[in-house]
Short mmCIF file of C-alpha atoms in Angstrom, two decimals:
data_model
loop_
_atom_site.label_atom_id
_atom_site.label_comp_id
_atom_site.label_asym_id
_atom_site.label_seq_id
_atom_site.Cartn_x
_atom_site.Cartn_y
_atom_site.Cartn_z
CA MET A 20 127.35 55.86 109.13
CA LYS A 21 126.77 52.24 108.13
CA GLN A 22 127.87 53.02 104.57
CA LYS A 23 130.82 55.10 105.78
CA LEU A 24 132.15 52.35 108.04
CA GLY A 25 131.44 49.59 105.53
CA TYR A 26 133.18 51.44 102.74
CA ALA A 27 136.07 52.45 105.01
CA SER A 28 136.79 48.85 105.99
CA GLY A 29 138.23 48.33 102.52
CA ALA A 30 141.09 50.64 103.46
CA LEU A 31 142.21 48.11 106.06
CA ALA A 32 142.47 45.49 103.31
CA ASP A 33 144.23 48.01 101.07
CA ASN A 34 146.84 48.81 103.72
CA LEU A 35 147.56 45.14 104.43
CA ILE A 36 147.76 44.15 100.76
CA MET A 37 150.01 47.00 99.66
CA ASN A 38 152.25 47.46 102.66
CA GLY A 39 152.42 43.85 103.83
CA PHE A 40 154.40 43.04 100.70
CA SER A 41 156.74 46.01 101.08
CA ALA A 42 157.26 45.43 104.81
CA LEU A 43 158.41 41.82 104.44
CA VAL A 44 160.48 41.49 101.25
CA LEU A 45 163.73 42.97 102.56
CA PRO A 46 163.48 41.53 106.12
CA VAL A 47 162.81 38.03 104.73
CA TYR A 48 165.04 37.86 101.69
CA ASN A 49 167.85 40.37 102.38
CA ILE A 50 168.29 40.66 106.15
CA GLY A 51 167.20 37.05 106.73
CA LEU A 52 168.59 35.19 103.70
CA PHE A 53 171.18 37.71 102.36
CA VAL A 54 169.69 37.88 98.85
CA ASN A 55 171.16 40.68 96.70
CA PRO A 56 169.20 43.89 97.53
CA VAL A 57 169.49 45.23 93.97
CA LEU A 58 167.82 42.09 92.59
CA LEU A 59 165.18 42.34 95.30
CA GLY A 60 164.57 45.96 94.34
CA TRP A 61 163.88 44.92 90.75
CA ALA A 62 161.77 41.95 91.88
CA MET A 63 159.63 44.36 93.90
CA ALA A 64 159.50 46.93 91.10
CA ILE A 65 158.60 44.79 88.06
CA PRO A 66 155.21 43.69 89.48
CA ARG A 67 154.48 47.33 90.32
CA PHE A 68 155.28 48.42 86.76
CA PHE A 69 153.00 45.71 85.39
CA ASP A 70 150.36 46.57 87.97
CA ALA A 71 150.53 50.25 87.06
CA ILE A 72 150.03 49.52 83.36
CA THR A 73 146.89 47.51 84.08
CA ASP A 74 145.35 50.27 86.21
CA PRO A 75 143.93 52.38 83.32
CA ILE A 76 142.59 49.21 81.68
CA MET A 77 140.87 48.22 84.91
CA GLY A 78 139.52 51.73 85.48
CA ASN A 79 138.01 52.03 82.03
CA LEU A 80 136.67 48.47 82.21
CA SER A 81 134.96 49.30 85.49
CA ASP A 82 133.51 52.57 84.13
CA ASN A 83 132.06 50.69 81.14
CA THR A 84 130.77 47.64 83.04
CA ARG A 85 127.01 47.20 83.33
CA THR A 86 125.77 44.46 85.70
CA ARG A 87 122.83 44.00 88.07
CA TRP A 88 125.33 44.51 90.94
CA GLY A 89 126.74 47.74 89.54
CA ARG A 90 130.01 48.80 87.95
CA ARG A 91 132.35 48.33 90.93
CA ARG A 92 131.24 45.63 93.33
CA PRO A 93 131.83 42.46 91.25
CA TYR A 94 135.47 43.42 90.74
CA ILE A 95 135.96 44.24 94.42
CA VAL A 96 134.87 40.72 95.37
CA ALA A 97 136.97 38.95 92.72
CA GLY A 98 140.10 40.98 93.43
CA ILE A 99 140.03 40.52 97.18
CA ILE A 100 139.62 36.73 97.00
CA ALA A 101 142.49 36.33 94.51
CA THR A 102 144.78 38.53 96.60
CA VAL A 103 144.21 36.49 99.76
CA LEU A 104 145.08 33.25 97.94
CA LEU A 105 148.32 34.64 96.47
CA LEU A 106 149.80 36.45 99.49
CA PRO A 107 151.39 33.42 101.28
CA LEU A 108 152.88 32.13 98.01
CA LEU A 109 155.22 35.14 97.83
CA TRP A 110 157.42 33.63 100.55
CA MET A 111 157.57 30.05 99.22
CA ALA A 112 160.57 30.39 96.89
CA PRO A 113 162.11 26.91 96.38
CA SER A 114 165.60 28.10 97.39
CA SER A 115 167.43 31.17 98.68
CA ALA A 116 169.64 31.52 95.57
CA ASP A 117 169.58 35.12 94.32
CA TRP A 118 168.11 34.47 90.89
CA THR A 119 165.65 31.85 92.11
CA VAL A 120 164.22 34.31 94.61
CA PHE A 121 164.21 37.05 91.96
CA TRP A 122 162.12 35.07 89.47
CA TRP A 123 159.79 33.62 92.11
CA LEU A 124 159.09 37.00 93.67
CA THR A 125 158.68 38.65 90.27
CA ILE A 126 156.22 36.11 88.84
CA PHE A 127 154.03 35.76 91.91
CA GLY A 128 154.34 39.48 92.57
CA VAL A 129 152.86 40.22 89.13
CA LEU A 130 149.89 37.95 89.84
CA TYR A 131 149.46 39.37 93.34
CA PHE A 132 149.38 42.99 92.24
CA LEU A 133 147.14 42.21 89.28
CA ALA A 134 144.61 40.89 91.78
CA TYR A 135 145.18 44.01 93.88
CA THR A 136 144.38 46.20 90.86
CA VAL A 137 141.10 44.38 90.28
CA PHE A 138 140.16 45.28 93.86
CA ILE A 139 141.59 48.73 94.49
CA ILE A 140 140.62 50.67 91.34
CA PRO A 141 136.87 49.94 91.58
CA TYR A 142 137.05 50.39 95.36
CA GLN A 143 138.49 53.90 95.10
CA ALA A 144 136.07 54.82 92.29
CA LEU A 145 133.16 53.71 94.46
CA GLY A 146 134.25 56.17 97.15
CA PHE A 147 134.42 59.09 94.74
CA GLU A 148 130.84 58.58 93.59
CA MET A 149 129.08 57.82 96.88
CA THR A 150 128.55 61.57 97.45
CA SER A 151 128.99 64.74 95.42
CA ASP A 152 128.92 67.25 98.29
CA TYR A 153 132.25 69.13 98.79
CA ASP A 154 132.43 68.73 102.58
CA GLU A 155 130.59 65.41 102.82
CA ARG A 156 133.18 63.90 100.47
CA THR A 157 135.89 65.00 102.90
CA ARG A 158 134.04 63.44 105.83
CA LEU A 159 133.31 60.22 103.93
CA LEU A 160 136.86 59.73 102.67
CA ALA A 161 138.33 60.53 106.07
CA TRP A 162 136.86 57.30 107.41
CA PRO A 163 139.05 54.97 105.26
CA ASN A 164 142.03 56.72 106.82
CA TYR A 165 140.76 56.05 110.34
CA ILE A 166 140.01 52.38 109.62
CA GLY A 167 143.03 51.79 107.38
CA LEU A 168 145.37 53.20 110.00
CA THR A 169 144.42 50.31 112.28
CA ALA A 170 146.78 48.16 110.21
CA SER A 171 149.52 50.75 110.56
CA PHE A 172 149.75 50.04 114.28
CA PHE A 173 151.00 46.50 113.70
CA MET A 174 152.41 46.78 110.15
CA PRO A 175 155.81 48.04 111.41
CA TRP A 176 155.92 45.00 113.71
CA LEU A 177 155.76 42.47 110.85
CA PRO A 178 159.56 42.14 110.64
CA ARG A 179 159.51 41.45 114.37
CA PHE A 180 156.63 38.96 114.15
CA ILE A 181 158.35 36.77 111.56
CA GLU A 182 161.41 36.48 113.82
CA PHE A 183 159.33 34.64 116.47
CA ASP A 184 161.20 31.45 117.41
CA GLY A 185 158.08 29.31 117.24
CA PHE A 186 157.87 29.81 113.47
CA GLY A 187 161.25 28.17 112.90
CA GLY A 188 162.65 30.84 110.58
CA VAL A 189 161.75 34.05 108.79
CA VAL A 190 160.33 32.27 105.73
CA SER A 191 157.82 30.14 107.63
CA GLY A 192 157.15 33.15 109.83
CA ALA A 193 156.26 35.24 106.78
CA ILE A 194 153.93 32.50 105.49
CA TRP A 195 152.00 32.22 108.77
CA VAL A 196 151.81 35.97 109.20
CA SER A 197 150.47 36.23 105.62
CA VAL A 198 147.75 33.68 106.36
CA ALA A 199 146.65 35.69 109.39
CA MET A 200 146.63 38.89 107.34
CA GLY A 201 144.65 37.11 104.63
CA VAL A 202 141.75 36.44 107.00
CA ILE A 203 141.56 40.14 107.88
CA ILE A 204 141.90 41.17 104.23
CA LEU A 205 139.06 38.89 103.18
CA VAL A 206 136.56 40.18 105.71
CA SER A 207 137.42 43.87 105.46
CA GLY A 208 137.75 43.80 101.68
CA LEU A 209 134.32 42.30 101.04
CA LEU A 210 132.37 44.76 103.20
CA PRO A 211 132.53 47.68 100.70
CA ALA A 212 130.92 45.47 98.07
CA ILE A 213 128.11 44.68 100.50
CA VAL A 214 127.24 48.17 101.75
CA GLY A 215 128.62 50.51 99.06
CA ARG A 216 126.12 52.19 96.73
CA GLU A 217 126.95 53.64 93.34
CA ILE A 218 125.42 56.65 91.60
CA ALA A 219 122.63 55.12 89.51
CA ARG A 220 122.59 57.80 86.80
CA ALA A 221 126.06 56.74 85.64
CA GLU A 222 124.70 53.38 84.56
CA ASP A 223 122.95 54.88 81.54
CA GLN A 224 125.79 57.03 80.22
CA GLN A 225 127.63 56.27 77.01
CA LYS A 226 130.70 54.07 77.09
CA ILE A 227 134.10 55.56 76.26
CA LYS A 228 137.14 53.92 74.69
CA LEU A 229 140.28 53.54 76.78
CA LEU A 230 142.55 55.84 74.78
CA ASP A 231 139.90 58.54 74.60
CA ALA A 232 139.34 58.26 78.35
CA ILE A 233 143.07 58.61 79.04
CA LYS A 234 143.42 61.61 76.72
CA LEU A 235 140.54 63.42 78.42
CA THR A 236 142.00 62.66 81.83
CA LEU A 237 145.47 63.94 80.97
CA LYS A 238 144.01 67.24 79.74
CA ASN A 239 142.74 68.01 83.24
CA ARG A 240 145.22 70.51 84.73
CA ALA A 241 144.03 70.20 88.32
CA PHE A 242 144.35 66.43 88.16
CA LEU A 243 147.88 66.60 86.74
CA ILE A 244 148.98 68.93 89.55
CA VAL A 245 147.62 66.67 92.28
CA VAL A 246 149.13 63.59 90.68
CA SER A 247 152.52 65.25 90.14
CA ALA A 248 152.77 66.37 93.77
CA ASN A 249 151.69 62.93 94.93
CA VAL A 250 154.20 61.17 92.64
CA VAL A 251 157.14 63.31 93.73
CA MET A 252 156.45 62.82 97.41
CA LEU A 253 155.52 59.16 97.22
CA THR A 254 158.53 58.21 95.11
CA GLY A 255 160.93 60.08 97.36
CA LEU A 256 159.45 59.09 100.69
CA ALA A 257 159.00 55.43 99.72
CA THR A 258 162.62 55.33 98.56
CA PHE A 259 164.03 56.70 101.77
CA VAL A 260 161.54 55.17 104.20
CA ASN A 261 162.66 51.77 102.91
CA LEU A 262 165.93 52.60 104.66
CA SER A 263 164.36 53.22 108.07
CA LEU A 264 164.64 49.60 109.24
CA TYR A 265 168.32 49.61 108.29
CA VAL A 266 168.83 52.87 110.19
CA ASN A 267 167.35 51.38 113.36
CA ILE A 268 169.04 47.99 113.17
CA PHE A 269 172.51 49.05 112.05
CA TYR A 270 172.95 52.79 112.75
CA ILE A 271 171.10 52.96 116.07
CA TYR A 272 171.74 49.46 117.43
CA GLY A 273 174.90 48.33 115.64
CA GLY A 274 173.34 45.26 114.01
CA ASP A 275 171.05 44.05 116.81
CA ARG A 276 168.05 42.83 114.81
CA ASP A 277 165.83 42.22 117.83
CA ALA A 278 166.32 45.70 119.25
CA GLY A 279 166.18 47.38 115.82
CA THR A 280 162.98 45.70 114.69
CA ALA A 281 161.37 46.40 118.09
CA LEU A 282 162.24 50.11 117.85
CA ALA A 283 160.99 50.19 114.25
CA GLY A 284 157.72 48.68 115.47
CA ILE A 285 157.35 51.25 118.24
CA ALA A 286 158.15 54.07 115.82
CA GLY A 287 155.60 52.76 113.33
CA SER A 288 152.90 52.50 115.98
CA THR A 289 153.73 56.01 117.16
CA TYR A 290 153.37 57.24 113.58
CA ALA A 291 150.01 55.48 113.27
CA GLY A 292 148.72 56.99 116.51
CA PHE A 293 149.55 60.53 115.49
CA SER A 294 148.21 59.83 112.00
CA TYR A 295 144.74 59.61 113.51
CA LEU A 296 145.22 63.15 114.78
CA SER A 297 146.47 64.13 111.32
CA VAL A 298 143.28 62.88 109.69
CA LEU A 299 141.19 64.72 112.29
CA LEU A 300 143.21 67.91 111.83
CA GLY A 301 143.03 67.67 108.03
CA THR A 302 139.27 67.07 108.07
CA THR A 303 138.71 69.98 110.43
CA ILE A 304 140.82 72.45 108.44
CA ALA A 305 139.49 71.30 105.06
CA THR A 306 135.84 71.72 106.05
CA ARG A 307 136.59 75.26 107.25
CA LEU A 308 139.29 76.63 104.95
CA GLY A 309 139.36 74.20 102.03
CA LYS A 310 141.49 71.24 101.00
CA LYS A 311 144.49 73.11 99.57
CA PRO A 312 145.16 75.19 102.73
CA ALA A 313 144.74 72.06 104.84
CA CYS A 314 147.28 70.21 102.71
CA PHE A 315 149.83 73.04 103.00
CA ILE A 316 149.55 73.13 106.79
CA LEU A 317 149.92 69.37 107.06
CA LEU A 318 152.91 69.26 104.71
CA SER A 319 154.61 71.98 106.74
CA LEU A 320 154.32 69.78 109.83
CA THR A 321 155.70 66.86 107.83
CA LEU A 322 158.69 68.89 106.66
CA LEU A 323 159.44 69.98 110.21
CA GLY A 324 159.27 66.37 111.38
CA VAL A 325 161.57 64.83 108.77
CA SER A 326 164.09 67.67 109.10
CA SER A 327 164.27 67.22 112.88
CA MET A 328 165.50 63.64 112.41
CA TRP A 329 168.95 65.08 111.73
CA TRP A 330 169.14 65.73 115.49
CA THR A 331 166.91 62.99 116.89
CA LEU A 332 168.50 59.94 115.22
CA ARG A 333 171.12 59.31 117.91
CA PRO A 334 172.49 55.88 118.96
CA GLU A 335 172.97 57.09 122.55
CA TRP A 336 169.26 58.09 122.77
CA PRO A 337 167.43 55.57 120.54
CA TYR A 338 163.92 56.66 121.46
CA LEU A 339 164.47 60.35 120.83
CA GLN A 340 163.51 59.73 117.19
CA LEU A 341 159.92 59.14 118.31
CA ALA A 342 159.47 62.90 118.69
CA SER A 343 160.21 63.35 114.99
CA THR A 344 158.09 60.33 114.09
CA ALA A 345 155.12 61.81 115.95
CA LEU A 346 155.45 65.10 114.09
CA VAL A 347 155.68 63.37 110.72
CA GLY A 348 152.63 61.28 111.55
CA PHE A 349 150.74 64.40 112.61
CA GLY A 350 151.29 65.93 109.17
CA LEU A 351 151.77 63.25 106.54
CA GLN A 352 148.70 61.02 106.77
CA GLY A 353 146.33 63.96 106.45
CA SER A 354 148.32 65.12 103.42
CA TRP A 355 147.85 61.79 101.64
CA MET A 356 144.15 61.99 102.49
CA MET A 357 143.88 65.48 100.97
CA PHE A 358 145.57 64.37 97.75
CA PHE A 359 143.06 61.54 97.42
CA ILE A 360 140.00 63.66 98.22
CA MET A 361 141.08 66.35 95.75
CA ILE A 362 140.71 63.79 92.96
CA GLY A 363 137.03 63.49 93.93
CA ASP A 364 136.64 67.22 93.29
CA VAL A 365 138.48 66.78 90.00
CA CYS A 366 135.88 64.17 88.98
CA GLU A 367 133.13 66.74 89.50
CA GLU A 368 134.99 69.26 87.33
CA ASP A 369 135.37 66.60 84.67
CA GLU A 370 131.63 65.92 84.67
CA ARG A 371 131.04 69.65 84.31
CA GLU A 372 133.34 69.82 81.28
CA ASN A 373 132.62 66.47 79.60
CA GLY A 374 129.26 65.32 80.97
CA LEU A 375 130.57 61.91 82.09
CA ARG A 376 131.06 60.17 85.43
CA ARG A 377 134.57 58.70 85.06
CA GLU A 378 135.69 57.98 88.62
CA GLY A 379 137.20 54.68 87.50
CA ILE A 380 139.65 56.14 85.01
CA PHE A 381 140.68 58.97 87.36
CA SER A 382 141.23 56.43 90.10
CA ALA A 383 143.17 54.27 87.65
CA VAL A 384 145.47 56.98 86.32
CA GLY A 385 146.05 58.15 89.88
CA GLY A 386 146.74 54.55 90.86
CA PHE A 387 149.05 54.13 87.87
CA SER A 388 151.12 57.10 88.99
CA ARG A 389 151.28 55.92 92.60
CA LYS A 390 152.26 52.39 91.68
CA MET A 391 154.89 53.58 89.23
CA SER A 392 156.20 55.72 92.08
CA VAL A 393 156.43 52.74 94.41
CA ALA A 394 158.02 50.65 91.64
CA VAL A 395 160.68 53.28 91.03
CA ALA A 396 161.17 53.63 94.77
CA SER A 397 161.72 49.86 95.07
CA ILE A 398 164.53 50.07 92.54
CA LEU A 399 165.99 53.20 94.08
CA GLY A 400 165.77 51.76 97.59
CA GLY A 401 167.72 48.64 96.68
CA SER A 402 170.15 50.63 94.55
CA MET A 403 170.58 53.22 97.30
CA LEU A 404 171.94 50.55 99.64
CA SER A 405 174.39 49.56 96.95
CA LEU A 406 175.42 53.16 96.19
CA ILE A 407 176.27 53.89 99.81
CA ALA A 408 178.21 50.58 99.89
CA PHE A 409 175.95 48.93 102.47
CA ASP A 410 176.45 45.17 102.89
CA ALA A 411 173.93 43.39 105.14
CA GLU A 412 176.24 40.45 105.86
CA ALA A 413 179.18 42.70 106.78
CA ALA A 414 176.88 44.84 108.93
CA ALA A 415 175.58 41.75 110.74
CA ASN A 416 179.16 40.62 111.39
CA GLY A 417 180.24 44.04 112.68
CA THR A 418 182.79 44.61 109.90
CA LEU A 419 181.03 47.44 108.05
CA ASP A 420 182.86 50.76 107.69
CA PRO A 421 181.23 53.29 110.09
CA SER A 422 181.24 55.95 107.36
CA VAL A 423 178.65 53.87 105.48
CA LEU A 424 176.25 54.23 108.39
CA ASP A 425 176.80 58.00 108.47
CA ARG A 426 175.91 58.14 104.76
CA LEU A 427 172.85 56.02 105.47
CA LYS A 428 171.56 58.58 107.99
CA THR A 429 172.35 61.56 105.72
CA VAL A 430 170.55 60.11 102.73
CA PHE A 431 167.60 59.04 104.89
CA VAL A 432 166.99 62.50 106.37
CA LEU A 433 167.91 64.93 103.59
CA GLY A 434 166.18 62.89 100.91
CA GLN A 435 162.83 63.00 102.71
CA ALA A 436 163.03 66.74 103.39
CA SER A 437 163.81 67.51 99.75
CA VAL A 438 160.83 65.67 98.29
CA VAL A 439 158.36 67.18 100.77
CA MET A 440 159.48 70.69 99.78
CA LEU A 441 159.10 69.85 96.09
CA GLY A 442 155.61 68.48 96.69
CA MET A 443 154.60 71.72 98.41
CA LEU A 444 155.89 73.74 95.48
CA LEU A 445 153.77 71.76 93.00
CA LEU A 446 150.67 71.98 95.18
CA TYR A 447 150.87 75.78 95.08
CA PHE A 448 149.45 75.67 91.52
CA TYR A 449 146.38 73.53 92.35
CA PRO A 450 143.38 75.60 91.07
CA ILE A 451 140.22 74.16 92.71
CA SER A 452 139.13 76.26 95.67
CA ARG A 453 136.01 75.80 97.78
CA ALA A 454 134.23 78.53 95.79
CA ARG A 455 135.08 76.91 92.47
CA ALA A 456 133.98 73.47 93.67
CA GLU A 457 130.66 74.83 94.96
CA GLU A 458 130.06 76.63 91.66
CA THR A 459 130.64 73.34 89.84
CA GLN A 460 128.11 71.64 92.10
CA ARG A 461 125.48 74.28 91.36
CA ILE A 462 125.96 73.81 87.62
CA LEU A 463 125.76 70.02 87.89
CA GLN A 464 122.65 70.14 90.04
CA GLN A 465 120.94 72.36 87.48
CA ARG A 466 121.82 69.90 84.73
CA ARG A 467 120.52 66.94 86.69
CA ALA A 468 117.28 68.77 87.43
CA ALA A 469 116.68 69.41 83.72
CA PRO A 470 118.68 66.78 81.76
CA SER A 471 116.63 67.11 78.58
CA GLU A 472 117.42 70.79 78.28
CA GLU A 473 121.14 70.18 78.70
CA LEU A 474 121.09 67.43 76.06
#
């Protein structure tokens, strides 16, 4: 339990690092300072593109590293410290001019997410290799979801926190909030390096070149299916969820930022609360029926939740949407957890086929796909506001055409439902069942018991 909790604490840092950036860019620079949302979309996306490209490099570097402290832990420490130092700088642009903010956010965003890569890729790889048991891996990797979700209770409140009058403005508010988050990130991010233990036998394996590692990884059919389903859903949901704050402020409350950000915070906390139940439900089903059936059940709940928003997003009953939010939370978080845990089973299959422990490169390619998804979603989110003719200044002044807000709701609801259905379709082809995973474990255990014979 000590190792489980220590490793899981890193998920709290992960949540704050990744989502703290996304949660504050538009509230600070678009809603607060009226910076062009299309430029902000690109400023959010370019660091993610750069970050995604560095993921495979970091993964292979970690797999090939040999130190007295292991392959993962030195990078976890270095990455977490650099991230904490860079976070407040994101909000210190020298002026609110569109292009000044664009270049500032782009440059410091690249450095910030590079530091994040140095932390997150070795951190995820460490989790994959702490156990090789099919069900124990599920139980171990459920804990980061429990701990990481702690941040999700107050993450939706960040736009509200930075509006606090005592800060003197959204920019200074974002800086102070970032400093507070940095303290939590530092403590929680260092714990995995202290208590995490790697699989010792991997230290003596041969090193593999980056291009060869990527080629082997992309030949793995099960991995490609998991990644494709994850990419489709993450890109779509991140694109449309970026619009949720706008829905609450402008569609539900007609431009009242205080009421809209408060409702967004309550909705986010509701989602986080039911996400705990989602993790528990997913863990329970997966240890009895397997990971694929668990994922299908959870995605079905998610689909039902996002579809119901068509009826629950109503200005006359603002809090009715919480029923849909609860249902989405009950399904979605466990689905993300299943996608991640499935990659651990893929690593075992890869060792069976290729004789190598390559958790780093699998984590990296998976991370590459997720970060590219978020990067694309950042562009699409900013562009989506432009395509539906949304203008934050006009909306704040009450001069926005009401039909724009109707389009905002339509895109927000139907877009989410579509990508969840597509993700379920892709998941249908995932080939690793419980029986297949247990067979793989038997083969690997036999090899480890008699390594000379296998060689």
